[in-house]
mmCIF file of C-alpha atoms in Angstrom:
data_model
loop_
_atom_site.group_PDB
_atom_site.id
_atom_site.type_symbol
_atom_site.label_atom_id
_atom_site.label_comp_id
_atom_site.label_asym_id
_atom_site.label_seq_id
_atom_site.Cartn_x
_atom_site.Cartn_y
_atom_site.Cartn_z
ATOM 1 C CA UNK I 1 94.805 89.443 126.374
ATOM 2 C CA UNK I 2 97.853 91.669 125.950
ATOM 3 C CA UNK I 3 97.020 94.526 123.563
ATOM 4 C CA UNK I 4 99.586 97.244 124.271
ATOM 5 C CA UNK I 5 103.101 96.408 125.370
ATOM 6 C CA UNK I 6 106.727 97.413 125.713
ATOM 7 C CA UNK I 7 109.108 94.618 124.759
ATOM 8 C CA UNK I 8 112.746 94.638 125.839
ATOM 9 C CA UNK I 9 115.149 92.296 124.042
ATOM 10 C CA UNK I 10 118.591 92.936 125.534
ATOM 11 C CA UNK I 11 120.709 89.797 125.614
ATOM 12 C CA UNK I 12 124.013 91.380 124.610
ATOM 13 C CA UNK I 13 123.652 91.081 120.857
ATOM 14 C CA UNK I 14 121.100 92.677 118.540
ATOM 15 C CA UNK I 15 119.517 94.575 121.415
ATOM 16 C CA UNK I 16 116.085 95.988 120.577
ATOM 17 C CA UNK I 17 113.107 97.584 122.218
ATOM 18 C CA UNK I 18 109.635 97.550 120.741
ATOM 19 C CA UNK I 19 106.389 99.237 121.557
ATOM 20 C CA UNK I 20 102.872 98.343 120.506
ATOM 21 C CA UNK I 21 100.337 101.060 121.109
ATOM 22 C CA UNK I 22 96.874 101.360 119.553
ATOM 23 C CA UNK I 23 97.689 98.864 116.758
ATOM 24 C CA UNK I 24 100.947 100.634 115.836
ATOM 25 C CA UNK I 25 104.299 98.919 116.354
ATOM 26 C CA UNK I 26 107.599 100.757 116.744
ATOM 27 C CA UNK I 27 111.106 99.258 116.998
ATOM 28 C CA UNK I 28 114.417 100.785 118.032
ATOM 29 C CA UNK I 29 117.789 99.094 117.739
ATOM 30 C CA UNK I 30 120.134 99.730 120.652
ATOM 31 C CA UNK I 31 123.917 99.777 120.678
ATOM 32 C CA UNK I 32 125.471 96.583 121.980
ATOM 33 C CA UNK I 33 127.984 97.670 124.581
ATOM 34 C CA UNK I 34 128.210 97.832 128.346
ATOM 35 C CA UNK I 35 127.693 101.608 128.430
ATOM 36 C CA UNK I 36 124.455 101.340 126.425
ATOM 37 C CA UNK I 37 123.075 98.920 129.045
ATOM 38 C CA UNK I 38 123.431 101.662 131.641
ATOM 39 C CA UNK I 39 121.323 103.962 129.467
ATOM 40 C CA UNK I 40 118.402 101.598 128.889
ATOM 41 C CA UNK I 41 115.949 103.647 130.977
ATOM 42 C CA UNK I 42 116.836 106.861 129.083
ATOM 43 C CA UNK I 43 116.475 105.036 125.763
ATOM 44 C CA UNK I 44 113.019 103.750 126.727
ATOM 45 C CA UNK I 45 111.903 107.211 127.859
ATOM 46 C CA UNK I 46 113.110 108.906 124.664
ATOM 47 C CA UNK I 47 111.635 106.062 122.556
ATOM 48 C CA UNK I 48 108.188 106.402 124.137
ATOM 49 C CA UNK I 49 108.324 110.216 123.920
ATOM 50 C CA UNK I 50 109.393 110.070 120.279
ATOM 51 C CA UNK I 51 106.378 107.884 119.500
ATOM 52 C CA UNK I 52 104.043 110.009 121.658
ATOM 53 C CA UNK I 53 103.208 107.163 124.039
ATOM 54 C CA UNK I 54 102.784 107.500 127.789
ATOM 55 C CA UNK I 55 103.317 104.156 129.481
ATOM 56 C CA UNK I 56 100.676 103.214 132.043
ATOM 57 C CA UNK I 57 99.237 100.131 133.707
ATOM 58 C CA UNK I 58 97.440 99.275 130.447
ATOM 59 C CA UNK I 59 100.859 98.433 128.930
ATOM 60 C CA UNK I 60 102.329 95.019 129.638
ATOM 61 C CA UNK I 61 106.093 94.667 129.858
ATOM 62 C CA UNK I 62 107.620 91.747 127.967
ATOM 63 C CA UNK I 63 111.302 90.987 128.515
ATOM 64 C CA UNK I 64 113.715 88.474 126.999
ATOM 65 C CA UNK I 65 115.005 86.262 129.822
ATOM 66 C CA UNK I 66 117.849 84.729 127.797
ATOM 67 C CA UNK I 67 120.053 82.996 127.301
ATOM 68 C CA UNK I 68 122.334 85.983 127.028
ATOM 69 C CA UNK I 69 124.916 88.230 128.621
ATOM 70 C CA UNK I 70 124.753 88.379 132.421
ATOM 71 C CA UNK I 71 124.956 92.186 132.546
ATOM 72 C CA UNK I 72 122.482 92.781 129.727
ATOM 73 C CA UNK I 73 119.882 90.414 131.159
ATOM 74 C CA UNK I 74 120.200 91.718 134.723
ATOM 75 C CA UNK I 75 119.830 95.319 133.575
ATOM 76 C CA UNK I 76 116.876 94.655 131.275
ATOM 77 C CA UNK I 77 115.104 92.583 133.941
ATOM 78 C CA UNK I 78 115.732 95.257 136.566
ATOM 79 C CA UNK I 79 114.353 97.979 134.292
ATOM 80 C CA UNK I 80 111.305 95.843 133.414
ATOM 81 C CA UNK I 81 110.666 95.082 137.101
ATOM 82 C CA UNK I 82 111.016 98.779 137.959
ATOM 83 C CA UNK I 83 108.463 99.717 135.301
ATOM 84 C CA UNK I 84 106.137 97.010 136.621
ATOM 85 C CA UNK I 85 106.382 98.329 140.176
ATOM 86 C CA UNK I 86 105.961 101.995 139.253
ATOM 87 C CA UNK I 87 103.130 101.597 136.730
ATOM 88 C CA UNK I 88 101.402 98.476 138.045
ATOM 89 C CA UNK I 89 101.944 96.786 134.675
ATOM 90 C CA UNK I 90 102.001 93.042 134.133
ATOM 91 C CA UNK I 91 105.462 91.558 133.520
ATOM 92 C CA UNK I 92 106.070 88.640 131.169
ATOM 93 C CA UNK I 93 109.213 86.825 130.067
ATOM 94 C CA UNK I 94 110.166 84.796 127.020
ATOM 95 C CA UNK I 95 113.258 82.876 125.925
ATOM 96 C CA UNK I 96 115.424 83.925 122.981
ATOM 97 C CA UNK I 97 114.647 80.777 121.009
ATOM 98 C CA UNK I 98 110.897 81.487 121.155
ATOM 99 C CA UNK I 99 111.175 84.565 118.955
ATOM 100 C CA UNK I 100 112.836 83.836 115.620
ATOM 101 C CA UNK I 101 112.554 87.440 114.429
ATOM 102 C CA UNK I 102 111.631 90.631 116.298
ATOM 103 C CA UNK I 103 108.427 91.314 114.371
ATOM 104 C CA UNK I 104 104.950 92.165 115.619
ATOM 105 C CA UNK I 105 103.337 89.033 114.193
ATOM 106 C CA UNK I 106 105.913 86.799 115.935
ATOM 107 C CA UNK I 107 105.432 88.597 119.252
ATOM 108 C CA UNK I 108 101.657 88.355 118.927
ATOM 109 C CA UNK I 109 102.029 84.602 118.254
ATOM 110 C CA UNK I 110 103.905 84.260 121.571
ATOM 111 C CA UNK I 111 101.013 86.032 123.279
ATOM 112 C CA UNK I 112 98.274 84.138 121.442
ATOM 113 C CA UNK I 113 99.907 80.745 122.064
ATOM 114 C CA UNK I 114 100.366 81.582 125.765
ATOM 115 C CA UNK I 115 104.136 81.071 125.628
ATOM 116 C CA UNK I 116 104.973 83.984 127.916
ATOM 117 C CA UNK I 117 105.892 83.344 131.544
ATOM 118 C CA UNK I 118 104.086 85.608 133.965
ATOM 119 C CA UNK I 119 105.190 84.117 137.246
ATOM 120 C CA UNK I 120 108.698 84.679 138.591
ATOM 121 C CA UNK I 121 110.848 85.853 135.672
ATOM 122 C CA UNK I 122 114.256 84.169 136.007
ATOM 123 C CA UNK I 123 117.121 84.965 133.641
ATOM 124 C CA UNK I 124 119.059 82.312 131.706
ATOM 125 C CA UNK I 125 122.753 83.176 131.310
ATOM 126 C CA UNK I 126 125.135 81.672 128.815
#
């Protein structure tokens, strides 16, 4: 079961990152432009520091695989894969239409209903 996680939802519009740690859930809205995509790693680091969380292998990484902007999806998937490699975290993907609203209860429903892909995470471009 996935208890603690970092979720990255960067499809090119309404970009968000979320973090569940010890039954607390934090959300940060990101700017939607090409330059902000290049700063995703810095945003995640400052977001985790701000919420006093140190990512480790006990955190799963959940990433939106689309459909969405080619650049946004490639960057978010690359960052998620990098975190997975460095920390030894598990990586999961979900499609945009599976999450009607970026809320903890909706994300936990994806997890509970086993709707996350944990094999090869392939992006869906539009």
